[in-house]
PDB file of C-alpha atoms in Angstrom:
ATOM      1  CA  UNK A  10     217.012  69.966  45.447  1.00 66.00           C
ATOM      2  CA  UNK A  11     215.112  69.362  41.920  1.00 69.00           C
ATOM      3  CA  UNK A  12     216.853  66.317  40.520  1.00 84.00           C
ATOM      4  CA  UNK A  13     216.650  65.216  36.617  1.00 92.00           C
ATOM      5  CA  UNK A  14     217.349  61.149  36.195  1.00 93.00           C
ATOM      6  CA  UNK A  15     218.201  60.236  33.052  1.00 95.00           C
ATOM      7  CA  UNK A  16     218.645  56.696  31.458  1.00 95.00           C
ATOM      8  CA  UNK A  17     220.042  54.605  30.106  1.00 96.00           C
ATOM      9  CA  UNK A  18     223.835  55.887  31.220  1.00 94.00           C
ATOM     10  CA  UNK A  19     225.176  53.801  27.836  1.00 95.00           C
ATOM     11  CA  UNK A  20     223.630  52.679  24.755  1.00 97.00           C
ATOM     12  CA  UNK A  21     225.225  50.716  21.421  1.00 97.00           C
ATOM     13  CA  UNK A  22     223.518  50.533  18.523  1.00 97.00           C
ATOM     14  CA  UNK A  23     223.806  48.896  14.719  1.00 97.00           C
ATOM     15  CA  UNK A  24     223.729  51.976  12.254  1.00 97.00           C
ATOM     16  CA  UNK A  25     219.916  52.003  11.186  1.00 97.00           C
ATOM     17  CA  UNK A  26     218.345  51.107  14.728  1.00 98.00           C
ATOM     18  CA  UNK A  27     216.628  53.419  16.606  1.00 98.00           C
ATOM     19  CA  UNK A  28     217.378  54.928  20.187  1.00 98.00           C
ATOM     20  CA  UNK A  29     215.734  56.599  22.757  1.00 98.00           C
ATOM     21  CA  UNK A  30     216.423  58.183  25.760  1.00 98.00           C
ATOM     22  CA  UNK A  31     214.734  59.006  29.090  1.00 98.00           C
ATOM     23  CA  UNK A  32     214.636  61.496  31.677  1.00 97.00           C
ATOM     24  CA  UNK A  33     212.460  61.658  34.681  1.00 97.00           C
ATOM     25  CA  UNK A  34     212.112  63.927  37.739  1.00 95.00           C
ATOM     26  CA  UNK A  35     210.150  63.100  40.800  1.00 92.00           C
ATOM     27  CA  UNK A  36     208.621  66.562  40.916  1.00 91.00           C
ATOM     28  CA  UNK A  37     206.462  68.595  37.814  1.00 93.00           C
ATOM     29  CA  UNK A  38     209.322  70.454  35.554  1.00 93.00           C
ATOM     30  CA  UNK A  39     208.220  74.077  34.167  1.00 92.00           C
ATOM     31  CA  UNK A  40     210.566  72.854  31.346  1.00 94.00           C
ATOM     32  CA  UNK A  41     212.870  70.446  29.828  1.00 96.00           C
ATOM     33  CA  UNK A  42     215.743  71.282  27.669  1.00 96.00           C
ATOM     34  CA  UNK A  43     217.822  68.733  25.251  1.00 97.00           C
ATOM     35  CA  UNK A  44     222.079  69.202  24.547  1.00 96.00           C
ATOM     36  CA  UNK A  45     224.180  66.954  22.664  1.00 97.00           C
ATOM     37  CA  UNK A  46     227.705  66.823  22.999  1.00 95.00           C
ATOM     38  CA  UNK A  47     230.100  65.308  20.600  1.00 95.00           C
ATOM     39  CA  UNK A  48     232.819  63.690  21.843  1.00 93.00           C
ATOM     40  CA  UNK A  49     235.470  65.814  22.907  1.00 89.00           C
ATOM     41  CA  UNK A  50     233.289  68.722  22.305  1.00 92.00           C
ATOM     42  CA  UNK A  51     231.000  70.997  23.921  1.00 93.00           C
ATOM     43  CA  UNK A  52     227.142  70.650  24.857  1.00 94.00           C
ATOM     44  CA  UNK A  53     225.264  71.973  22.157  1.00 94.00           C
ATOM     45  CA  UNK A  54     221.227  73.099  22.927  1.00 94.00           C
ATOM     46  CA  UNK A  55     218.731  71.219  20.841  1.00 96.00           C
ATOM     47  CA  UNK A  56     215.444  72.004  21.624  1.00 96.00           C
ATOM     48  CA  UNK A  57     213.242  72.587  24.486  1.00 95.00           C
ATOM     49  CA  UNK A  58     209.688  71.863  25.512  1.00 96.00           C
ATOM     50  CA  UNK A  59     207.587  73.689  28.412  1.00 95.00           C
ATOM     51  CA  UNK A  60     203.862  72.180  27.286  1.00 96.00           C
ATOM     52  CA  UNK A  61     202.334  69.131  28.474  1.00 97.00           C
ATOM     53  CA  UNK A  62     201.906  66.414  26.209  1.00 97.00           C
ATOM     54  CA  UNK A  63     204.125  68.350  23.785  1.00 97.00           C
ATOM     55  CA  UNK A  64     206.041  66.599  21.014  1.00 98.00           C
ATOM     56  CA  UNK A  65     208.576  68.233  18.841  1.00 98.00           C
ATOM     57  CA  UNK A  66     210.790  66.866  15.796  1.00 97.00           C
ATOM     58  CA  UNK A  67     213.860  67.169  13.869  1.00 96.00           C
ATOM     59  CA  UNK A  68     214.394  65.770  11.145  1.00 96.00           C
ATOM     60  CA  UNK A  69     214.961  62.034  12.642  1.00 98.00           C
ATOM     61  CA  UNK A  70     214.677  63.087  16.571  1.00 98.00           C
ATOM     62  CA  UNK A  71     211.367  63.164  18.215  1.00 98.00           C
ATOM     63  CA  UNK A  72     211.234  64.689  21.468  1.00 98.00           C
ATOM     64  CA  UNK A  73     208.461  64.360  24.136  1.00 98.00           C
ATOM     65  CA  UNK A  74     207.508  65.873  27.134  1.00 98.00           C
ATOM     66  CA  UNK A  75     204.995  63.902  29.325  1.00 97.00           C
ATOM     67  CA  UNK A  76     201.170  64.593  30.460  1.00 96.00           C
ATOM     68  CA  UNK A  77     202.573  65.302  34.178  1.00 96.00           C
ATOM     69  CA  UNK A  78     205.665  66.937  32.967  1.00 95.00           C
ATOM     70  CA  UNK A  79     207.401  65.084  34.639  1.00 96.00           C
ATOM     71  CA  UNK A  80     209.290  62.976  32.097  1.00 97.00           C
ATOM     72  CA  UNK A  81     210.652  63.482  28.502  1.00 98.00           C
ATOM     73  CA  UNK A  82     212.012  61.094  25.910  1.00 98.00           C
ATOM     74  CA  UNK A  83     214.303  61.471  23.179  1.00 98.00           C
ATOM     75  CA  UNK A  84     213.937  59.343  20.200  1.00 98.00           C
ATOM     76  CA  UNK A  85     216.207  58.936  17.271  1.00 98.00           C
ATOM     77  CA  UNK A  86     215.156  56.826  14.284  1.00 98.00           C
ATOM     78  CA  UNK A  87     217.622  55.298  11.812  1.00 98.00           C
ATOM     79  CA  UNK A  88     221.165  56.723  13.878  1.00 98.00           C
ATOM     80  CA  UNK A  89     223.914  57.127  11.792  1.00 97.00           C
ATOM     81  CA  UNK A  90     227.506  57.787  13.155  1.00 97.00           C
ATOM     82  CA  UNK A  91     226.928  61.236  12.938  1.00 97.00           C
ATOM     83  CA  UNK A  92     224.326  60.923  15.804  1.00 98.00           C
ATOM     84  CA  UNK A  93     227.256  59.443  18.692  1.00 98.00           C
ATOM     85  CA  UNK A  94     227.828  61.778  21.368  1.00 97.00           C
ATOM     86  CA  UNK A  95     226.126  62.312  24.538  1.00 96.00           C
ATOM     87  CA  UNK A  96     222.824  63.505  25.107  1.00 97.00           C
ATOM     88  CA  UNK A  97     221.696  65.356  28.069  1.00 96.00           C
ATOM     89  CA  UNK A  98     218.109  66.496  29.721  1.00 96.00           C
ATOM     90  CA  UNK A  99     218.382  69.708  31.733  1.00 95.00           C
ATOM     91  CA  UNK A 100     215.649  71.435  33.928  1.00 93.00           C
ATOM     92  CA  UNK A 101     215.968  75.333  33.459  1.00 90.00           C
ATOM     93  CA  UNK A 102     215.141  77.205  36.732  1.00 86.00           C
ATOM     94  CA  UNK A 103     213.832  80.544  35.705  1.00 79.00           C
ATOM     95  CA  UNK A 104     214.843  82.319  39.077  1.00 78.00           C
ATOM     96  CA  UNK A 105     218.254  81.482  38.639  1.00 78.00           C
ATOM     97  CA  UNK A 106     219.493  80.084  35.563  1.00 78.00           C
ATOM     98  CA  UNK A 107     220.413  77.357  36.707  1.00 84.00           C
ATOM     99  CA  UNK A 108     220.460  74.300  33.980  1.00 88.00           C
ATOM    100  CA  UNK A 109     219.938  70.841  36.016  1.00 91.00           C
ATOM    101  CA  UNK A 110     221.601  68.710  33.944  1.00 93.00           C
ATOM    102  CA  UNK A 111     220.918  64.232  33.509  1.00 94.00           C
ATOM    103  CA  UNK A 112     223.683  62.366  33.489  1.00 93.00           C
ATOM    104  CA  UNK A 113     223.363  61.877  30.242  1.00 95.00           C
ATOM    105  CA  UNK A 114     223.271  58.715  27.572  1.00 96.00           C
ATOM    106  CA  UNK A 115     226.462  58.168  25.763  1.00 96.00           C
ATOM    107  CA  UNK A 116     225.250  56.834  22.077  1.00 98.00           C
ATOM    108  CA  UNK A 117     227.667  54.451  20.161  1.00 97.00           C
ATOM    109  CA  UNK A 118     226.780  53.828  16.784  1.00 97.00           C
ATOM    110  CA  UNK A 119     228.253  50.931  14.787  1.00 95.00           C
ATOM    111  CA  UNK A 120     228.914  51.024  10.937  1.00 92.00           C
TER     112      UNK A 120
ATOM    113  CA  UNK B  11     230.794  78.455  16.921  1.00 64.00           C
ATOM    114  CA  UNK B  12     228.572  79.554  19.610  1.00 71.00           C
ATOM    115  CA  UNK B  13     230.148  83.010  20.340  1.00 94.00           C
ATOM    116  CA  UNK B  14     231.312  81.920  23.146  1.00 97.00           C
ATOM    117  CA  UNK B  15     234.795  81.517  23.356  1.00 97.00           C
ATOM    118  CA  UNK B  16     237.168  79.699  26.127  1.00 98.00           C
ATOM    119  CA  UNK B  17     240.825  80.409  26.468  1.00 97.00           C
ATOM    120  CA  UNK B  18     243.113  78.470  26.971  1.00 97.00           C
ATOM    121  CA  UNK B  19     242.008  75.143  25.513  1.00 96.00           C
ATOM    122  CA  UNK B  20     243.950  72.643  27.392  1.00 97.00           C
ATOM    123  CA  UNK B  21     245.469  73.216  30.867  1.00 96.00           C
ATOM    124  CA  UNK B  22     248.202  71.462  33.032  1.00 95.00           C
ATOM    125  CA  UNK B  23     248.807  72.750  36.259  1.00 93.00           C
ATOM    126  CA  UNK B  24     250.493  71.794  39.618  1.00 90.00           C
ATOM    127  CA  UNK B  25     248.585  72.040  42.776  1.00 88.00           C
ATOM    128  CA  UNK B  26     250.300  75.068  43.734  1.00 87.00           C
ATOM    129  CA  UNK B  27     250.214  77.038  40.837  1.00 88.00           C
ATOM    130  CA  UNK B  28     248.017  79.842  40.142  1.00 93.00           C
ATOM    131  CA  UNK B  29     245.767  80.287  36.757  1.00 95.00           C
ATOM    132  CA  UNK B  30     242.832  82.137  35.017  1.00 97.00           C
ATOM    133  CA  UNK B  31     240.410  80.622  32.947  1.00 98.00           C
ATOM    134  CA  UNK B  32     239.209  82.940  30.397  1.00 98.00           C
ATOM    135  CA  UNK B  33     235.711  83.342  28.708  1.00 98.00           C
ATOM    136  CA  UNK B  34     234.121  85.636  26.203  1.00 98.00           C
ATOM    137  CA  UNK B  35     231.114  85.826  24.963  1.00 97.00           C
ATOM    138  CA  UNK B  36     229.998  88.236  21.618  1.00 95.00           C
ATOM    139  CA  UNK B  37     226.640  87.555  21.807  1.00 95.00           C
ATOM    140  CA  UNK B  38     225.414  90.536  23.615  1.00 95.00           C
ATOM    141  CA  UNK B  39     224.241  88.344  26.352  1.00 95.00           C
ATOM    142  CA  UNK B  40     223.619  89.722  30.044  1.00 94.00           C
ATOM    143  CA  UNK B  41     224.142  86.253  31.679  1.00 93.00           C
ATOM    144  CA  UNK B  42     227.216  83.654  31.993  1.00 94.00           C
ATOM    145  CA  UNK B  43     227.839  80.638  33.500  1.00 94.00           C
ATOM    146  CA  UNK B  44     230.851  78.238  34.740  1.00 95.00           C
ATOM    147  CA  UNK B  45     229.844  74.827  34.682  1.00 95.00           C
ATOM    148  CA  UNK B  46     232.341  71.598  35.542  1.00 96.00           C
ATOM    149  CA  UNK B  47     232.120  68.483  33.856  1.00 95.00           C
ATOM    150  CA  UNK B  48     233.514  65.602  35.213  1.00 93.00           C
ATOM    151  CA  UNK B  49     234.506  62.317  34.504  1.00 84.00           C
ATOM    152  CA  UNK B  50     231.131  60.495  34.953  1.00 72.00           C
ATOM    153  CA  UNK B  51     229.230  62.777  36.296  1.00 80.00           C
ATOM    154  CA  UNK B  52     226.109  65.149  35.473  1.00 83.00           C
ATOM    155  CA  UNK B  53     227.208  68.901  34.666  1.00 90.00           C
ATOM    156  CA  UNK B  54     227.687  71.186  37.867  1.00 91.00           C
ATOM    157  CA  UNK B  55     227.218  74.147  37.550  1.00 91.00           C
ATOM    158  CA  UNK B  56     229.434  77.083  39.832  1.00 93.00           C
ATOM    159  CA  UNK B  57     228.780  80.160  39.317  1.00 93.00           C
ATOM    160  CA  UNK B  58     226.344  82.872  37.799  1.00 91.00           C
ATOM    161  CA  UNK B  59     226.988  86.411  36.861  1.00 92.00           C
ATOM    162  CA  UNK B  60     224.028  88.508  36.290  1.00 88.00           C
ATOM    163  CA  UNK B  61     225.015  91.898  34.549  1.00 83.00           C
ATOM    164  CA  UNK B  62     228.707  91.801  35.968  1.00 79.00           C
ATOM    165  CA  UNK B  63     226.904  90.624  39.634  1.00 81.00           C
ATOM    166  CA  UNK B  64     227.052  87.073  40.843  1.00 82.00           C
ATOM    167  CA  UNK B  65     223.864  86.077  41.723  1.00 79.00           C
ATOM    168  CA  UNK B  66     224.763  82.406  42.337  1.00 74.00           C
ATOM    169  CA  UNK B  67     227.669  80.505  44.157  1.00 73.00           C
ATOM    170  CA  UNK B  68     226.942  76.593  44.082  1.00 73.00           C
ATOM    171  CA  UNK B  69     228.923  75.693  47.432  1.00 84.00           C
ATOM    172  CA  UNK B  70     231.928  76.118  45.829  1.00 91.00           C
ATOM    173  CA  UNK B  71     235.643  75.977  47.303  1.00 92.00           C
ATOM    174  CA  UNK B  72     237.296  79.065  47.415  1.00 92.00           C
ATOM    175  CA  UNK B  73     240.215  78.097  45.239  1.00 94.00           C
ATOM    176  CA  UNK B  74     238.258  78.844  42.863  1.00 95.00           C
ATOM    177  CA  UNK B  75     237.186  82.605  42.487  1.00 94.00           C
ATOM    178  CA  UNK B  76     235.482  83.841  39.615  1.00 95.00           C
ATOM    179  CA  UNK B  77     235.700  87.512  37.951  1.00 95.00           C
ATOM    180  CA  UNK B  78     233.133  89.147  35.967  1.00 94.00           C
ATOM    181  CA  UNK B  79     234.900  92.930  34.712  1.00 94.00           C
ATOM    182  CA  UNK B  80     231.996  93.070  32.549  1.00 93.00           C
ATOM    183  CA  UNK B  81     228.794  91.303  30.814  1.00 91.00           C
ATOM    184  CA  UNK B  82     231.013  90.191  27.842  1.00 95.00           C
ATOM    185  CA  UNK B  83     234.128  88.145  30.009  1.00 97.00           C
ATOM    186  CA  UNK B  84     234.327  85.882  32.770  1.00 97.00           C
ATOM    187  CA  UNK B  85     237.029  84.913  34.061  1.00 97.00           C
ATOM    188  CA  UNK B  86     237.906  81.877  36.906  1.00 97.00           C
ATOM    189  CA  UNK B  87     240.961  82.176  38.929  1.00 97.00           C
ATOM    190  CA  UNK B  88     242.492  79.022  40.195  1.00 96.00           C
ATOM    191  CA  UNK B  89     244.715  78.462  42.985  1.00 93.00           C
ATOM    192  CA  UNK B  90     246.392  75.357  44.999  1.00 93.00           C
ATOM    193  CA  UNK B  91     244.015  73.332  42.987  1.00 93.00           C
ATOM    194  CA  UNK B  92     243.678  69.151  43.911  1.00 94.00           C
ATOM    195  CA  UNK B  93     243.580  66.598  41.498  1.00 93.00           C
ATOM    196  CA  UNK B  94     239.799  65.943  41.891  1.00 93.00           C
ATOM    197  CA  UNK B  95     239.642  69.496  40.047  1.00 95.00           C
ATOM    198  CA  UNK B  96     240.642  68.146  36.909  1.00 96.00           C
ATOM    199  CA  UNK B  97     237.579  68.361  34.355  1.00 96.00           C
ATOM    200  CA  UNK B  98     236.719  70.119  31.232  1.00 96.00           C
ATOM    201  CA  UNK B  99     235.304  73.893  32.534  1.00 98.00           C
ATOM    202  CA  UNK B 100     232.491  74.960  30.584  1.00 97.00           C
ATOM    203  CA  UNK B 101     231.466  78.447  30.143  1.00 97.00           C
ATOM    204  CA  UNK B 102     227.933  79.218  28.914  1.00 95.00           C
ATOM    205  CA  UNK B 103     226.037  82.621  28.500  1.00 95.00           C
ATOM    206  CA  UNK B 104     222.329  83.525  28.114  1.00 93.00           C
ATOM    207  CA  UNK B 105     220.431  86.888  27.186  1.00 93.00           C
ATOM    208  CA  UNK B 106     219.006  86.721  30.914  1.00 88.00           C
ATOM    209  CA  UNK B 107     219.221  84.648  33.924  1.00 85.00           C
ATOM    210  CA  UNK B 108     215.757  84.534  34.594  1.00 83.00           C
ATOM    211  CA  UNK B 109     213.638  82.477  32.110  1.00 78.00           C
ATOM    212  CA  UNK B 110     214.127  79.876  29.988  1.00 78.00           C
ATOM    213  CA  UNK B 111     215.999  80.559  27.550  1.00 82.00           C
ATOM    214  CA  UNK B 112     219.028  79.139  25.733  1.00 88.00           C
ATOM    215  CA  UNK B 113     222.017  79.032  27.048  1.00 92.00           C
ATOM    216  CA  UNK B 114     224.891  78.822  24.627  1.00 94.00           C
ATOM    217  CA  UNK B 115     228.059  77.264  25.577  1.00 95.00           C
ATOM    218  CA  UNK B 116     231.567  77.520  25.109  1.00 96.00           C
ATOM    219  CA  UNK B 117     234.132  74.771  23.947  1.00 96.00           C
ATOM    220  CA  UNK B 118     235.438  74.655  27.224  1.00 96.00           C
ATOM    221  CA  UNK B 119     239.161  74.343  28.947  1.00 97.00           C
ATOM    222  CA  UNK B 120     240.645  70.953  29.642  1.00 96.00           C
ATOM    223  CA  UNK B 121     242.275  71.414  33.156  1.00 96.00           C
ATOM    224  CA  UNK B 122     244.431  68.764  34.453  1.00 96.00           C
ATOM    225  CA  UNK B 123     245.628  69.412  38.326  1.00 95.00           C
ATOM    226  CA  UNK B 124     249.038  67.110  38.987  1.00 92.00           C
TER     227      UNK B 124
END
């Protein structure tokens, strides 16, 4: 079945650096969808992307979704604490609605 | 808050006890969702409920039996549970199934089978 890879599975940082995070899938996605999840807390839906190429931001994240669709990228300049949690990639399937979900990359951010 | 909302919180439970998991959602939504989240691995999801109808069952075991009275609660029924069942169950609605839209999710319950 459609499988999302995401890496890397860990990733400590100094407060200021920047971060990124990848997903890839070994077959074109309609659509890629981005969560966070605090610790302790619940996934929380960020954005999502459906358009080759495409390239949305917030505020300090930067998301991309690749020519072939077939791989995204989640960038974070400057993290602060307030950016640690986890962040997943998920592939919707529209027959479904089932959410394919990464494995996710666990952000530590040091003061 | 999401509007979705997951009762109880925390859960301890011997394998041969019986429990409901209880989920809400006041969103108006015609979708919901149980997902599991374990302990190093991705989200799984279990079950979806289409308009009270389940319209998915990921290969999952029978002690666990979900309920949908209506498009605003779902409920999961657990019974002689194992200890590999212990994860945080997430509940998650959407206005449809079909598409791509958001799907919201609940805080989830944190289940731990003894």
């Amino acid at each position: 079945g459609q499988q999302v890879m995401q890496i890397p599975q860990y990733q400590h940082v100094q407060e200021g650096e920047d971060f990124t995070t990848y997903c890839n899938s070994s077959t074109t996605l309609s659509n890629i969808q981005w969560y966070k999840q605090r610790p302790g807390g619940h996934p929380v839906f960020l954005i999502q992307l459906v358009k080759s190429g495409e390239v949305k931001k917030q505020k300090r994240l930067t998301f991309q979704f690749g020519e072939a669709k077939k791989n995204s990228s989640l960038h974070i300049t400057a993290t602060q604490t307030t950016d640690v949690g986890t962040y997943f990639c998920a592939w919707r399937d529209g027959n479904t609605g089932k959410l394919i979900f990464g494995q996710g990359t666990t952000l530590q951010v040091k003061p | 808050e999401t509007g979705v909302t997951q009762t109880p919180r925390h859960l301890v439970m011997g394998m041969t006890n019986k429990k409901s998991l209880k989920c809400e959602q006041h969103l108006g939504h015609n979708a919901m969702y149980w997902y599991k989240q374990s302990a190093k691995k991705p989200l799984e999801l279990m079950f979806v409920y289409s308009l009270e109808e389940r319209v998915e069952n990921n290969s999952v075991p029978s002690r666990f039996s979900p309920e949908c009275p209506n498009s605003s609660h779902l409920f999961l029924h657990l019974h002689t549970l194992q200890p590999e069942d212990s994860a945080l169950y997430l509940c998650a609605s959407s206005q449809e199934v079909r598409g791509t839209d958001t799907q919201y999710f609940g805080p989830g319950t944190r289940l731990t089978v003894l």
